[in-house]
XYZ file of N, CA and C in Angstrom:
408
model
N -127.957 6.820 14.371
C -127.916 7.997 13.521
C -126.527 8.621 13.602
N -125.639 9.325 12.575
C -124.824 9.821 12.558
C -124.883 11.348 13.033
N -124.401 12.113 13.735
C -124.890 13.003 14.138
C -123.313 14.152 14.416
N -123.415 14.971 13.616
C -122.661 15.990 13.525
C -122.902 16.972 14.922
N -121.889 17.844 15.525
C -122.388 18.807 17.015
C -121.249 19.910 16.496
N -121.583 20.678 15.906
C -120.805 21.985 15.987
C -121.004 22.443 17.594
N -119.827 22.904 17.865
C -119.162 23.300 19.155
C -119.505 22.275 20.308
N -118.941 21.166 19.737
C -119.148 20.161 20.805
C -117.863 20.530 21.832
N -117.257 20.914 22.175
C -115.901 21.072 23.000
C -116.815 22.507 24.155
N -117.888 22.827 23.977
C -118.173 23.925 24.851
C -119.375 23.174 25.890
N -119.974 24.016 27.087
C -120.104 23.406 27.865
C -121.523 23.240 27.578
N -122.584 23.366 26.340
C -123.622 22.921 26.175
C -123.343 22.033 25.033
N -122.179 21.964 24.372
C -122.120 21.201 23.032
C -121.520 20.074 23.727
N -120.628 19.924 24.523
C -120.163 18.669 25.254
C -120.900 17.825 25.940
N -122.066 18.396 26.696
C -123.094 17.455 27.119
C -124.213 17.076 26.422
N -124.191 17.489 25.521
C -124.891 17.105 23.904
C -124.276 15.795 22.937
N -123.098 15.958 23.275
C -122.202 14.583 22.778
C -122.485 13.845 23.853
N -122.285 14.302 24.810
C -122.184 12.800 25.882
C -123.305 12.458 26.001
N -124.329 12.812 25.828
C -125.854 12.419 25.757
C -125.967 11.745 24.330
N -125.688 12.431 22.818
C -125.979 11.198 21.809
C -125.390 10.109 22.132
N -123.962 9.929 22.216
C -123.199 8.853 22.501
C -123.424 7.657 22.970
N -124.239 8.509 24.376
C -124.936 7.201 25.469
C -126.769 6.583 24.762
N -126.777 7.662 23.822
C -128.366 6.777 23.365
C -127.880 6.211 21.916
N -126.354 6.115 21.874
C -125.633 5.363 20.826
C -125.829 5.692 19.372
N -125.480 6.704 18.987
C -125.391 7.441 17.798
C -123.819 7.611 17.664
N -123.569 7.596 16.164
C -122.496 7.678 15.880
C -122.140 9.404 15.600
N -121.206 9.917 16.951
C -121.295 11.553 17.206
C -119.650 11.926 16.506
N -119.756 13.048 15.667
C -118.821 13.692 15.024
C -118.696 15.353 15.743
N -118.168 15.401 16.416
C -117.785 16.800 16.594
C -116.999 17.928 16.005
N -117.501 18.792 15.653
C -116.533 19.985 14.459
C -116.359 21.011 15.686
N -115.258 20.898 16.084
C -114.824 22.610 16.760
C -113.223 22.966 16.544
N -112.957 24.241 16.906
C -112.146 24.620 16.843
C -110.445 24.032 17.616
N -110.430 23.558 18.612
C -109.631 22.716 19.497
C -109.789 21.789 19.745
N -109.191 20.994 20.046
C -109.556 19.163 20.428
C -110.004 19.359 21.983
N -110.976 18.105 22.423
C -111.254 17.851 23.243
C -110.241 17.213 24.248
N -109.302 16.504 23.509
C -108.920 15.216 23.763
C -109.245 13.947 23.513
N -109.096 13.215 23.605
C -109.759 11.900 23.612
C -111.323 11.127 24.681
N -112.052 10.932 23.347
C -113.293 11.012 24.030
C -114.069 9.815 23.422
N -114.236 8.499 23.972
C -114.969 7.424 23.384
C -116.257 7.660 23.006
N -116.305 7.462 21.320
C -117.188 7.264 20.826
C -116.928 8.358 20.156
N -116.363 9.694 20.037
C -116.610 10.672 19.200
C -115.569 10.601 18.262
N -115.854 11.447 16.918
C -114.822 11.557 16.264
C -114.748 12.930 16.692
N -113.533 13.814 16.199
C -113.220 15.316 15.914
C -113.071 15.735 15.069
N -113.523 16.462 14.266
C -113.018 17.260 13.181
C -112.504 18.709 13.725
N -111.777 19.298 13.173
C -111.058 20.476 14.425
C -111.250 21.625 13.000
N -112.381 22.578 13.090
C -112.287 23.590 11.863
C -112.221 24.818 12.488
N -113.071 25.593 11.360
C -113.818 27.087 12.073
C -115.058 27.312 11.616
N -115.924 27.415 12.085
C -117.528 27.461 11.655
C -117.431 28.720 10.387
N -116.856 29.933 10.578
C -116.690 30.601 9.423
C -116.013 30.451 8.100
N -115.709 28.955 8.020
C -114.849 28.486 7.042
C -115.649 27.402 6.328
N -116.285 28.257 5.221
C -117.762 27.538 4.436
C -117.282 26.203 3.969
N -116.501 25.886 3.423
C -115.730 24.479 2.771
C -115.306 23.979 3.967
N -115.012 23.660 4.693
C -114.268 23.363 6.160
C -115.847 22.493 6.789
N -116.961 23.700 6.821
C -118.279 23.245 7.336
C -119.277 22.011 6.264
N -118.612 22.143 5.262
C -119.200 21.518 3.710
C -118.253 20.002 4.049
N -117.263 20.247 4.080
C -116.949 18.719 4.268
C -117.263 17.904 5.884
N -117.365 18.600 6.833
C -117.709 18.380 7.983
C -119.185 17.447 8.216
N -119.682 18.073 7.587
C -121.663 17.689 7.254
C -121.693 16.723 6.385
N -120.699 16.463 5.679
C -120.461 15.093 4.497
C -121.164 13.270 5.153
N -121.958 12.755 4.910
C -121.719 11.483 5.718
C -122.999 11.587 6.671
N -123.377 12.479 6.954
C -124.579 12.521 8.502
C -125.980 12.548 8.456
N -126.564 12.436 9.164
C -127.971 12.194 9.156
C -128.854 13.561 9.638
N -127.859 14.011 10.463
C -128.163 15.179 11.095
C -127.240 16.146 11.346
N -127.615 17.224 12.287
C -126.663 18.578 12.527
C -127.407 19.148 14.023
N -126.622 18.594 14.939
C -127.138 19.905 15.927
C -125.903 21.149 15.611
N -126.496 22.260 15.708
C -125.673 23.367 15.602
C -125.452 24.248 17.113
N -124.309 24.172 17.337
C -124.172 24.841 18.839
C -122.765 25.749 18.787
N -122.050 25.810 17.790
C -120.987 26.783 17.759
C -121.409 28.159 18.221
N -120.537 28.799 18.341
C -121.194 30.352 18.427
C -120.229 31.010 19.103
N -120.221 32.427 18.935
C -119.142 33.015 19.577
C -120.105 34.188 20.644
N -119.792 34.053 21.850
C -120.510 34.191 23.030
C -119.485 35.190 23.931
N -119.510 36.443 23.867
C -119.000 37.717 24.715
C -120.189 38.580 24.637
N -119.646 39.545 26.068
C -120.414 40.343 26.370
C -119.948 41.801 25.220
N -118.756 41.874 24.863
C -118.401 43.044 24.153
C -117.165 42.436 23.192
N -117.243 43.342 22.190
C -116.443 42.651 21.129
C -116.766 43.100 19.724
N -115.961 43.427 18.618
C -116.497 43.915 17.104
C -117.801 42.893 16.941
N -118.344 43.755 16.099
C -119.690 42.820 15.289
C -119.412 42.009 14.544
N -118.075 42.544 13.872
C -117.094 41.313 12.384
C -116.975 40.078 13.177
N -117.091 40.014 14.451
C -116.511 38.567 15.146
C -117.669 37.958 15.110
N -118.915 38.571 15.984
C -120.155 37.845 15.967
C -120.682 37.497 14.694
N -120.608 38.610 13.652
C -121.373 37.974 12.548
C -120.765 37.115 11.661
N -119.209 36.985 11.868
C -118.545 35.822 11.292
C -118.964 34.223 11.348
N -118.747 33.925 12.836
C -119.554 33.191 13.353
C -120.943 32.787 13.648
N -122.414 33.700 14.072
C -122.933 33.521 14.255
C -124.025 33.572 13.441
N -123.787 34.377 12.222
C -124.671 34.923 11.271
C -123.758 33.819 10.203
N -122.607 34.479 10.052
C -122.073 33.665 8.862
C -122.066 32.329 8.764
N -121.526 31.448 10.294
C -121.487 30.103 10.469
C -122.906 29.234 10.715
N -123.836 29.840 11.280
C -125.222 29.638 11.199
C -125.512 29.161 9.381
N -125.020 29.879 8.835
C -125.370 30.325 7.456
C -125.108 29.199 6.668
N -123.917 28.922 7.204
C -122.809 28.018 5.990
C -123.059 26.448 6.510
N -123.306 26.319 8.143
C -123.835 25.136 8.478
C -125.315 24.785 7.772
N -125.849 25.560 7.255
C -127.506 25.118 7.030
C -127.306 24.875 5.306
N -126.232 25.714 4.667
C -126.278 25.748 3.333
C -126.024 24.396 2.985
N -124.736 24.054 3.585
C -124.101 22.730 3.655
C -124.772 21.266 4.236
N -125.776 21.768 4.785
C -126.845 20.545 5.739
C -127.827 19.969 4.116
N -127.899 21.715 3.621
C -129.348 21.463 2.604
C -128.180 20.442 1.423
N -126.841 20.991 1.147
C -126.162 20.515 -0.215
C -125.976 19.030 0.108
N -125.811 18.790 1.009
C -125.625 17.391 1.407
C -126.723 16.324 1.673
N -127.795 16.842 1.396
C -129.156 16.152 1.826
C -129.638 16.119 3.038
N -129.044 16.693 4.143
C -129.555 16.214 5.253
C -130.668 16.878 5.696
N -131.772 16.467 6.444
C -133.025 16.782 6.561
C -133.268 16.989 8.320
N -132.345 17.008 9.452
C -132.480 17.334 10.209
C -130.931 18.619 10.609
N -131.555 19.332 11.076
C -130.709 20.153 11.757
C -131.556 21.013 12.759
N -131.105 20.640 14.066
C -131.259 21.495 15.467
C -130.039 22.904 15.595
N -130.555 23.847 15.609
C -130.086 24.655 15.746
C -130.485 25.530 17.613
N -129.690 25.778 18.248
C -129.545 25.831 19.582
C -129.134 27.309 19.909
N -130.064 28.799 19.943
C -129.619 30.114 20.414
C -129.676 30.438 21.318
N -129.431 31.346 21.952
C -129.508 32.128 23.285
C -130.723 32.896 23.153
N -131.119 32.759 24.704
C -132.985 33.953 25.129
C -131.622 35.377 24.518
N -130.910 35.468 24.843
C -129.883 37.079 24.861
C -130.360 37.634 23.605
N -131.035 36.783 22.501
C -131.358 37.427 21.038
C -132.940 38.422 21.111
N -133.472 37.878 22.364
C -134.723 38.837 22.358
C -134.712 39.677 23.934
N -132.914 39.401 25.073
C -132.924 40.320 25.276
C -133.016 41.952 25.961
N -133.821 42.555 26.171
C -134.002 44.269 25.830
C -133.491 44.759 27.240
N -133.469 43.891 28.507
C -132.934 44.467 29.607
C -133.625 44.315 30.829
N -134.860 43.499 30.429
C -135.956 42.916 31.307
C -135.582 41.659 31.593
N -135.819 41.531 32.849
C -135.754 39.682 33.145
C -136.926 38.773 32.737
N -136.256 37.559 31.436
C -137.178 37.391 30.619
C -137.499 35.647 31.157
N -137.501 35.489 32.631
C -138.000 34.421 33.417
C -139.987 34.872 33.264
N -140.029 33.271 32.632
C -141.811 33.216 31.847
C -142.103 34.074 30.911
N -141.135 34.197 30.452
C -141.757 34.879 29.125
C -141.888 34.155 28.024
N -142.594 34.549 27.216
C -142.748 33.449 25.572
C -141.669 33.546 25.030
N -141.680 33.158 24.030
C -140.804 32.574 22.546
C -141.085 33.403 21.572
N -140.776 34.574 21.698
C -141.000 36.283 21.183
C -139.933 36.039 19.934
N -140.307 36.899 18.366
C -139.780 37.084 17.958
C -138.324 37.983 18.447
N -137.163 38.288 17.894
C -135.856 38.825 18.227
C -136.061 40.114 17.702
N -135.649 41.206 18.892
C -135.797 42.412 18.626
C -134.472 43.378 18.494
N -134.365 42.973 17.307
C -132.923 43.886 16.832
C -132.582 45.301 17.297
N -133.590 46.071 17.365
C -133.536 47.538 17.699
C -133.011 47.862 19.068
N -133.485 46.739 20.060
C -133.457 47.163 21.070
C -132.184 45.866 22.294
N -131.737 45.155 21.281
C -130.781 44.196 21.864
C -129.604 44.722 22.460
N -129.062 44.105 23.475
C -127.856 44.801 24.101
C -126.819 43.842 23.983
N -126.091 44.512 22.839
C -124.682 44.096 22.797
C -124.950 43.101 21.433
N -123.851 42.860 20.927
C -123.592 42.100 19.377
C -123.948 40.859 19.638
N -123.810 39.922 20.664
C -124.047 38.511 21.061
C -125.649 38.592 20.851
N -126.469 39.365 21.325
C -127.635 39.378 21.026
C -128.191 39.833 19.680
């Protein structure tokens, strides 16, 4: 399978490549900086907020794990929702324009949250009102 990894260069998107790789899928990575040289992957080097950038990226694939994201504790909202709202956005638009019929998309528990330690807890809808900080 051809398999696209937005933010493969980070430390859950990199062991996500090295895992398709080894069950032998042909892995394309879209991030922002090069890895370096890495057998078996290609690179595409974009910005997830760059809708045409993400449109040609998804060109060719079978799939999409999505793992980009911009991940601080403090920081404008224009940054998070560029990325995380916007690039979320433009990766799925571009998954549907291109035909592709799988996409894994990969978030943080931080979206539901509220300030409780959420060790055993369910798979709770995301509670906007009460989230701490823009990453969430």
């Amino acid at each position: 399978m051809r398999v696209l990894v937005t933010g493969g260069r980070g430390l859950l998107g990199e062991a996500v490549v090295v895992e398709l790789v080894s069950r032998g899928h042909a892995v394309t990575s879209f991030q922002r900086t090069s890895a370096g040289v890495r057998p078996g992957v290609v690179e595409i080097l974009g910005d997830i907020g760059d809708a045409q950038a993400v449109a040609a990226a998804v060109r060719d694939h079978d799939a999409v794990v999505h793992l980009a994201a911009h991940v601080a504790m403090t920081g404008p909202w224009s940054a998070f929702e560029r990325v995380n709202v916007d690039g979320t956005r433009h990766v799925v638009d571009a998954a549907a324009t291109a035909g592709i019929g799988r996409i894994v998309h990969v978030s943080s528990p931080s979206v539901a949250h509220t300030g409780t330690a959420l060790a055993g807890g369910g798979a709770e809808p995301a509670d906007p009102e009460h989230a701490r900080g823009h990453y969430a």
